[in-house]
Coordinates of N, CA and C in Angstrom, one line a residue:
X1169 N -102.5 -3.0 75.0 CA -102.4 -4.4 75.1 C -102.5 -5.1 73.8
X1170 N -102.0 -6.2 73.9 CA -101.7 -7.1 72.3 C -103.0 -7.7 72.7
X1171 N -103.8 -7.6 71.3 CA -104.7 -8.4 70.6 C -104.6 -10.0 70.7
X1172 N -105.2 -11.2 71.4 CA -104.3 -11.9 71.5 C -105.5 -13.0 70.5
X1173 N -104.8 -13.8 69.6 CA -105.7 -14.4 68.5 C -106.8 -15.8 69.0
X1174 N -106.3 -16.5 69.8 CA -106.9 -17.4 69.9 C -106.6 -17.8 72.1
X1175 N -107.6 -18.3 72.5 CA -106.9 -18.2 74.3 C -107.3 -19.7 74.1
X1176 N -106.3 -20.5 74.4 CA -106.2 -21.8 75.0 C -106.7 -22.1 76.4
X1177 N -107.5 -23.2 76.9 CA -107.8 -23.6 77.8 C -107.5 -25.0 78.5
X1178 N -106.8 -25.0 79.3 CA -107.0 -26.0 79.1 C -107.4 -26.2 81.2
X1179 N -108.4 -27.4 80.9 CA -109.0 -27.6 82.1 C -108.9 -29.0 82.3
X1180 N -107.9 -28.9 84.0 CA -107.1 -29.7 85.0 C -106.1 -30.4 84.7
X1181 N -105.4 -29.5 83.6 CA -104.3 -30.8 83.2 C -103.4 -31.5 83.7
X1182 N -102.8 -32.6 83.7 CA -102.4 -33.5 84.7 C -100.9 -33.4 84.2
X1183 N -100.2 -34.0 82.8 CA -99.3 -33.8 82.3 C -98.0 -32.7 82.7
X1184 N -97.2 -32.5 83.2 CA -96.0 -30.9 82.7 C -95.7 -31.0 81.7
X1185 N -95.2 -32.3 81.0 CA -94.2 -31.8 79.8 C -95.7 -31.5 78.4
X1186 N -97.0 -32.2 78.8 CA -97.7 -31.2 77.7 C -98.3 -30.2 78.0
X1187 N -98.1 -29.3 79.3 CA -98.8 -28.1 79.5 C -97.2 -27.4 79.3
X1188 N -96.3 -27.5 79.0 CA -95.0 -27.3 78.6 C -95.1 -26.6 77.4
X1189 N -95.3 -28.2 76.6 CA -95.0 -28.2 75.3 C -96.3 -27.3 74.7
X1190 N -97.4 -26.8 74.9 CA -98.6 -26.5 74.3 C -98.5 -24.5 75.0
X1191 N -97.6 -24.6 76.0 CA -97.2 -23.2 76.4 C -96.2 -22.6 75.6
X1192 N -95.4 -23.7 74.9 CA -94.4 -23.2 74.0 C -95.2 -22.6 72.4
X1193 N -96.4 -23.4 72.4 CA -97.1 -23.5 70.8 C -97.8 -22.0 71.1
X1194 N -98.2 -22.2 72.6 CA -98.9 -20.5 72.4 C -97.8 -19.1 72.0
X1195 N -96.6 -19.5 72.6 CA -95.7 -18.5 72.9 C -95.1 -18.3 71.3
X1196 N -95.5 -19.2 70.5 CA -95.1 -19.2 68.9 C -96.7 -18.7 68.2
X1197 N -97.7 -18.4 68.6 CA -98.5 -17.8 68.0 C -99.1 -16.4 68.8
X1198 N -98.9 -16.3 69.2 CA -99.1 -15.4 69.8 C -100.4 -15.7 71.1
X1199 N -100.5 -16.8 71.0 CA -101.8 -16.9 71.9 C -101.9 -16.7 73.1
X1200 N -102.6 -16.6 73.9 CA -102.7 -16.9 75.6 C -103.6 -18.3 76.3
X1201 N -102.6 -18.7 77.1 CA -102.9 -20.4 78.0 C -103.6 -19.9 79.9
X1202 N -104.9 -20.5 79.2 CA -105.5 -20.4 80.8 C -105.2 -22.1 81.2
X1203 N -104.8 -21.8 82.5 CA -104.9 -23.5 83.2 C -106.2 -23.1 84.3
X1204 N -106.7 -24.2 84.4 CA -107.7 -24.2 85.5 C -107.4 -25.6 86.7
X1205 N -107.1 -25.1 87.8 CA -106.8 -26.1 88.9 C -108.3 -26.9 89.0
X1206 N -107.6 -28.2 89.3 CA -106.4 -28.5 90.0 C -105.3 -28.8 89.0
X1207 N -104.1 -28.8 89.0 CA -103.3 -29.3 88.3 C -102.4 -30.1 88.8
X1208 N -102.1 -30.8 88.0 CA -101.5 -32.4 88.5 C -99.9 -31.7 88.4
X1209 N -99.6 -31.1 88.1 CA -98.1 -30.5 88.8 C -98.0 -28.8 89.5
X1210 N -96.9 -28.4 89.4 CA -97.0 -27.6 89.9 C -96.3 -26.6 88.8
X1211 N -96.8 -25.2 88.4 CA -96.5 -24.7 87.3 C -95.0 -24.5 87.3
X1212 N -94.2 -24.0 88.2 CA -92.7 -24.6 88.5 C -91.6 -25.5 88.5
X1213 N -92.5 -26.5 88.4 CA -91.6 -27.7 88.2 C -91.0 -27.4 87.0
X1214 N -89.6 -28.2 87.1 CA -88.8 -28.1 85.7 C -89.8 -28.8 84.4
X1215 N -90.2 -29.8 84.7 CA -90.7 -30.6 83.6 C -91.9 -29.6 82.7
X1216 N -92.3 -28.8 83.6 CA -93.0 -27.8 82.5 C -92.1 -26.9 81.5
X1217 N -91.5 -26.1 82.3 CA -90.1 -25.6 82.1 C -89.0 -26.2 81.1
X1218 N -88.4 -27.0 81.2 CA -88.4 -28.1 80.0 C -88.7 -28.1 79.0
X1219 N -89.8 -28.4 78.8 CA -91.0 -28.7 77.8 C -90.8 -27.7 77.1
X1220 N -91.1 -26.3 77.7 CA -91.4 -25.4 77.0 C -90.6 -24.5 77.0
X1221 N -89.4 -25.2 77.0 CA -87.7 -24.7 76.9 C -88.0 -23.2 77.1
X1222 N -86.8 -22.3 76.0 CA -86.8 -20.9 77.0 C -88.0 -19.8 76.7
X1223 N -89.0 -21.0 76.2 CA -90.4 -19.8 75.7 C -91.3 -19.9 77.4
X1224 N -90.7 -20.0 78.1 CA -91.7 -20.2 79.0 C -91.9 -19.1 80.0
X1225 N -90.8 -17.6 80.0 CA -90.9 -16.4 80.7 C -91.6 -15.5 80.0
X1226 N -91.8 -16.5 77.6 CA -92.4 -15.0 77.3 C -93.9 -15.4 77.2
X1227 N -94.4 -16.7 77.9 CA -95.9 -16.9 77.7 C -96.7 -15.9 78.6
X1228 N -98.0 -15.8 78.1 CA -98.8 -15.1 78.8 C -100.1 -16.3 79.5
X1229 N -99.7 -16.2 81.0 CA -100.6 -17.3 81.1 C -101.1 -17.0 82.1
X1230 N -102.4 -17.4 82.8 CA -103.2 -17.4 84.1 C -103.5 -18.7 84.5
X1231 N -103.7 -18.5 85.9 CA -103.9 -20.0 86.7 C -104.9 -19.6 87.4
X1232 N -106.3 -20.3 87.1 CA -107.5 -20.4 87.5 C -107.6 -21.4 88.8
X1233 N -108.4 -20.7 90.0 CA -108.9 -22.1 91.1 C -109.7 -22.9 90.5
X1234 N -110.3 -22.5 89.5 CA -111.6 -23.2 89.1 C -112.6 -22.8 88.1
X1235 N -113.4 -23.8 86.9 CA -114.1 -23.3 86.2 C -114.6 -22.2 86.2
X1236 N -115.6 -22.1 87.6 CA -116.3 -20.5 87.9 C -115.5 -19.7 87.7
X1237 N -114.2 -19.8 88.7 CA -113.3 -18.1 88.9 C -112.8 -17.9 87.0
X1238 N -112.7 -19.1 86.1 CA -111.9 -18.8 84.5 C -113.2 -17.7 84.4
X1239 N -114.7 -18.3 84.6 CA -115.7 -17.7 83.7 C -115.7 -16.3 84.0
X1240 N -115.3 -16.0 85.5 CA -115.9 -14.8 86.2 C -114.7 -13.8 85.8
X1241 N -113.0 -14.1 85.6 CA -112.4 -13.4 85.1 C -112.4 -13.3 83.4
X1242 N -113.2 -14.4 83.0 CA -113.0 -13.5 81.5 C -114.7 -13.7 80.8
X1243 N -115.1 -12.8 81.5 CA -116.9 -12.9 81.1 C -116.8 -13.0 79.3
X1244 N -116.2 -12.7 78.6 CA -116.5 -12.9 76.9 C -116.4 -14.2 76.6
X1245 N -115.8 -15.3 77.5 CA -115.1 -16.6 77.0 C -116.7 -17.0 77.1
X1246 N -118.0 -16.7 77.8 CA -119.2 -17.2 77.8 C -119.8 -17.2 76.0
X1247 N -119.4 -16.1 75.4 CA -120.1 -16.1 74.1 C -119.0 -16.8 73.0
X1248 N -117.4 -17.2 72.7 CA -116.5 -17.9 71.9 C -115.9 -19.1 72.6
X1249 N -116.8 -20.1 73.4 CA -116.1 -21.0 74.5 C -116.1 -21.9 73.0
X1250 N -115.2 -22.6 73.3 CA -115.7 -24.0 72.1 C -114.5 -25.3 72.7
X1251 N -115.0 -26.2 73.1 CA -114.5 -27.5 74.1 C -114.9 -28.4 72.8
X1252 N -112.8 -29.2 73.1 CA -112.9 -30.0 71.9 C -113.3 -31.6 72.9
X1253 N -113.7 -32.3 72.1 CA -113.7 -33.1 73.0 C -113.8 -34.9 72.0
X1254 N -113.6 -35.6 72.6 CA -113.4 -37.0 71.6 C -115.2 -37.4 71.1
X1255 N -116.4 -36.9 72.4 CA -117.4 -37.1 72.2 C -118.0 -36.5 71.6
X1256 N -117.4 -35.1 70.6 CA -118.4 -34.3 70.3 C -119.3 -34.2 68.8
X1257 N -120.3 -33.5 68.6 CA -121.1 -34.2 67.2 C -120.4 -33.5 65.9
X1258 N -119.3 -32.4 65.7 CA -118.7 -31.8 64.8 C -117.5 -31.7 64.6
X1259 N -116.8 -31.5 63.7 CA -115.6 -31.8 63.2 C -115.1 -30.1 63.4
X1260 N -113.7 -30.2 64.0 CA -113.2 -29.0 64.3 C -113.1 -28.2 63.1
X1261 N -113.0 -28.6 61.9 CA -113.5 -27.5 61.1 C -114.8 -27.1 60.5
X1262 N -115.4 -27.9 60.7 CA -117.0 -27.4 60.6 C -117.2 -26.3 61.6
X1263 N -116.5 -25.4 62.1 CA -116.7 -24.3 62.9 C -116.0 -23.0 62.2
X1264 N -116.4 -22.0 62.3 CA -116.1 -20.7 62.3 C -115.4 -20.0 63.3
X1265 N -114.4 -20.2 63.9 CA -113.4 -18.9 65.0 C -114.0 -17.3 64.5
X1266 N -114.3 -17.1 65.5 CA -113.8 -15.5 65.6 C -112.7 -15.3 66.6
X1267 N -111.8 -14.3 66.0 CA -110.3 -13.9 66.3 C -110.8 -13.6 67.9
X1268 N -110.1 -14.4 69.0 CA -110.2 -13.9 70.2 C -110.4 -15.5 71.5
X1269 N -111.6 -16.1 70.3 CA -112.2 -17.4 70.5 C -111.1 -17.7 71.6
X1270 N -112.2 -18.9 72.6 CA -111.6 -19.5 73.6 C -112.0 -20.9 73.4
X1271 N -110.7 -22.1 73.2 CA -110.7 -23.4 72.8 C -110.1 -24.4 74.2
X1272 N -111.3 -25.2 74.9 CA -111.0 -25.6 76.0 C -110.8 -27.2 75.5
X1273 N -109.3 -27.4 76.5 CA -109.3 -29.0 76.4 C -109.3 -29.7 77.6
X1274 N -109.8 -30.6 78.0 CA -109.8 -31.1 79.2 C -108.8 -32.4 79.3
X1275 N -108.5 -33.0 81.2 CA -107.4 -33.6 81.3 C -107.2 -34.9 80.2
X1276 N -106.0 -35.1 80.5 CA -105.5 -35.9 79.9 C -106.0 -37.4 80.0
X1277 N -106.6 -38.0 81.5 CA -107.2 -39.0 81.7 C -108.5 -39.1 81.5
X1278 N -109.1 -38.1 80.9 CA -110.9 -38.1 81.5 C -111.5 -37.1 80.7
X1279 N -110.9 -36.1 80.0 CA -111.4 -34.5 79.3 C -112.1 -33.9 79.6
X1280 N -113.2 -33.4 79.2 CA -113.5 -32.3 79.9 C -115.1 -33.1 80.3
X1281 N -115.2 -33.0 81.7 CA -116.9 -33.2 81.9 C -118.2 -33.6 81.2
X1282 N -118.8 -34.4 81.1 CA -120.0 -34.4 80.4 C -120.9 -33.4 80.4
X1283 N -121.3 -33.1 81.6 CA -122.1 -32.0 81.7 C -122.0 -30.5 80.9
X1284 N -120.6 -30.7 81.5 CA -120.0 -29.1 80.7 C -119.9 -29.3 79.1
X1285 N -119.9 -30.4 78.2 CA -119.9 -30.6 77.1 C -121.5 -30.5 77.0
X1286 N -122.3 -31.3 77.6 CA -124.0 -30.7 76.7 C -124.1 -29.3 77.4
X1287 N -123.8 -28.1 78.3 CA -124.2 -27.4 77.8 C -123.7 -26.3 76.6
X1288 N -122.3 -27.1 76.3 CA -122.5 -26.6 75.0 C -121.9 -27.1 74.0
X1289 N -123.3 -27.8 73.5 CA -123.2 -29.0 72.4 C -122.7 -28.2 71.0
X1290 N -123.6 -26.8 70.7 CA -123.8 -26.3 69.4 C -121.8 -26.1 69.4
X1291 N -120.7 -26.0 70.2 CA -119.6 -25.4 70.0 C -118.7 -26.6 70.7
X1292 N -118.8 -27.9 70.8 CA -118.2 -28.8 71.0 C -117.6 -29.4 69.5
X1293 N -116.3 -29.7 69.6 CA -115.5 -30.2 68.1 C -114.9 -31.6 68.3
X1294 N -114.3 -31.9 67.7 CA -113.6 -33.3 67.6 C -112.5 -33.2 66.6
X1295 N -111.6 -34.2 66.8 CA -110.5 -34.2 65.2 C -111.0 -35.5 65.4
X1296 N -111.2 -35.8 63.8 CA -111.6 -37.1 63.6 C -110.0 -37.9 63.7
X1297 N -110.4 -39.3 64.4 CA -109.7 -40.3 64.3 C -110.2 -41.7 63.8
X1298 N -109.1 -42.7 63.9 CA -109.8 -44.1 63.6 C -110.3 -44.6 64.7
X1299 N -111.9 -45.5 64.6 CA -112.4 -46.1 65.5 C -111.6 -46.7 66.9
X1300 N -112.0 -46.7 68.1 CA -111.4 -47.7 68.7 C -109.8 -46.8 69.2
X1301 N -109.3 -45.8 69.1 CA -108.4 -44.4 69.1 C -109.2 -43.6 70.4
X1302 N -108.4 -43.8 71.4 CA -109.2 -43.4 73.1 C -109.1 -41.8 72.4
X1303 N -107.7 -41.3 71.8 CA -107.3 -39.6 72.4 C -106.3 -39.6 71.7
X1304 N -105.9 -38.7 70.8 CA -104.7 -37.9 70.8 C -104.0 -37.6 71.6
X1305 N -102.5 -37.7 71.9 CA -102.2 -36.6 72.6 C -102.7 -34.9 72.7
X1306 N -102.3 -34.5 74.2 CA -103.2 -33.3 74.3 C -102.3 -32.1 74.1
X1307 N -101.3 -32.2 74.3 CA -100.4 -30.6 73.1 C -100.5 -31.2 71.6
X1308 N -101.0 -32.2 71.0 CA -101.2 -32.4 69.8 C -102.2 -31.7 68.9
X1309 N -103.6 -32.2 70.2 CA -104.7 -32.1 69.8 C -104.8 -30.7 69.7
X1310 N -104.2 -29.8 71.0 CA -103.8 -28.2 71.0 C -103.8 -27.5 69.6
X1311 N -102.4 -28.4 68.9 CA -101.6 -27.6 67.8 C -102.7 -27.9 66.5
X1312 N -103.3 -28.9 66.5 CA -104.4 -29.2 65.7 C -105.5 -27.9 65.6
X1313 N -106.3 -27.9 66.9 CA -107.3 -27.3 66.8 C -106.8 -25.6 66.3
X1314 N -105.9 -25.4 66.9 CA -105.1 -23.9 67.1 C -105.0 -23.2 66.0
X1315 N -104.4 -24.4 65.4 CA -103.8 -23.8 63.6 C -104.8 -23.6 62.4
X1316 N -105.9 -24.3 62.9 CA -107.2 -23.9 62.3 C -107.9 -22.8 62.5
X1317 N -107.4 -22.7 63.8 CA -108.8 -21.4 64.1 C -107.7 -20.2 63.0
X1318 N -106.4 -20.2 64.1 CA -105.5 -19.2 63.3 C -105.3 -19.3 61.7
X1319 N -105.4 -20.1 60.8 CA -105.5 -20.5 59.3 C -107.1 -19.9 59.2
X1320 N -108.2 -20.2 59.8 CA -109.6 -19.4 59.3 C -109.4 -18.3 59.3
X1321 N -108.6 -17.5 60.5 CA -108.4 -15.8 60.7 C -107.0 -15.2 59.8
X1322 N -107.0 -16.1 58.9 CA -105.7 -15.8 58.0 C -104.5 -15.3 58.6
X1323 N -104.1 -16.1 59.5 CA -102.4 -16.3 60.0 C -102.5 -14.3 60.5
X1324 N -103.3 -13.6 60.3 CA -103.3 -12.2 60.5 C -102.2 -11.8 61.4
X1325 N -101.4 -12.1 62.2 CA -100.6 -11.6 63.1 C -99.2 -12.3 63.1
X1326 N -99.3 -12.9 62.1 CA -97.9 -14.0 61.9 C -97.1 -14.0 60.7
X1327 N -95.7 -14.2 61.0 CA -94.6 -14.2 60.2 C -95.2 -15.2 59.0
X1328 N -95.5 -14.9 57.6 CA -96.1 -15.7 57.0 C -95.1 -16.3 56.0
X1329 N -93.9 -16.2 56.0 CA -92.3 -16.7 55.6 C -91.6 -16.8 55.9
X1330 N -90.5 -17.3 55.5 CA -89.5 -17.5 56.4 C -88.1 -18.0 55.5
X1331 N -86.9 -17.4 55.7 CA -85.8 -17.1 54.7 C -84.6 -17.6 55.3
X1332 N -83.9 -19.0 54.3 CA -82.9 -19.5 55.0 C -81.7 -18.7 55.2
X1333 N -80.7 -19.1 56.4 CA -79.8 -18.4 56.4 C -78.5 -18.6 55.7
X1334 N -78.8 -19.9 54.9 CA -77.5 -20.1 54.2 C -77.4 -19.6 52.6
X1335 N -78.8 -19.3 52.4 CA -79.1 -19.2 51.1 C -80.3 -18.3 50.8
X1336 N -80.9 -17.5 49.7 CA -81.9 -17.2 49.7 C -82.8 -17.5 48.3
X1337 N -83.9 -17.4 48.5 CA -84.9 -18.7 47.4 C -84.4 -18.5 45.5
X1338 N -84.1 -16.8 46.1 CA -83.9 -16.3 44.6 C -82.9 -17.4 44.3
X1339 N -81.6 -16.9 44.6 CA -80.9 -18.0 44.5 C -81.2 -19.6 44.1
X1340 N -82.1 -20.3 44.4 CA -82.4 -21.7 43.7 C -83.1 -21.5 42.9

């Protein structure tokens, strides 16, 4: 089985076209997308599908009933959970990923729980914004947090160039 670098979470998302679009971002890093129900569509609908044009047969994804059943199928996400969240006391780079790490984002109207954020304060992040700024969008805030953890673990599993086809660099 592939090593997979970073596992996205994202918990009750309401949106298709950004559980779409953020299925597509995994399917370009190699990552894996847990959803946790309820979800505000149905993982079928075109609008996910869409979104996440024809990357969406090669994602690796799971559909959770619920917080407990994510925890109970992936007992390691207890020790690399880290939930970003608009309330939290640290800046998503002020953390350290270890390659594997599980990065939870909650819905789109509400994010993730209070409760489930204090108990775990020490691994709650934020991307800073300007005052008075409810939220980023949430395949944004995805590609944000993602690229960091994957930039701290040195891109390790990725095409780290890329060579035009009309030309090549030597050439300019």
């Amino acid at each position: 089985m592939i090593s997979r670098p970073v596992n996205i979470v994202l918990l009750e998302p309401e949106m298709p076209a950004n559980t779409g679009n953020i299925g597509r971002t995994c399917v370009a890093t190699g990552s894996r997308l847990h959803l946790i129900e309820p979800l505000g569509f149905r993982v079928s609908e075109k609008t996910v599908k869409r979104a996440g044009l024809d990357y969406w047969e090669k994602l690796d994804v799971t559909v959770y009933d619920c917080y407990r059943d994510f925890l109970e199928q992936n007992p390691q996400a207890a020790k690399t959970l880290y939930m970003a969240s608009t309330k939290a006391p640290k800046v998503y780079t002020e953390v350290s990923y270890e390659p594997g790490a599980y990065i939870m984002f909650g819905k789109e109207s509400a994010g993730i729980p209070e409760e489930l954020l204090a108990e775990h304060k020490e691994t709650t992040v934020r991307i800073p914004m300007l005052p008075g700024i409810r939220s980023l969008n949430l395949a944004n805030s995805v590609a944000v947090v993602l690229y960091e953890v994957l930039r701290q673990n040195g891109f390790s599993h990725m095409q780290p160039t890329g060579e035009p086809r009309s030309f090549s660099w030597e050439q300019v």
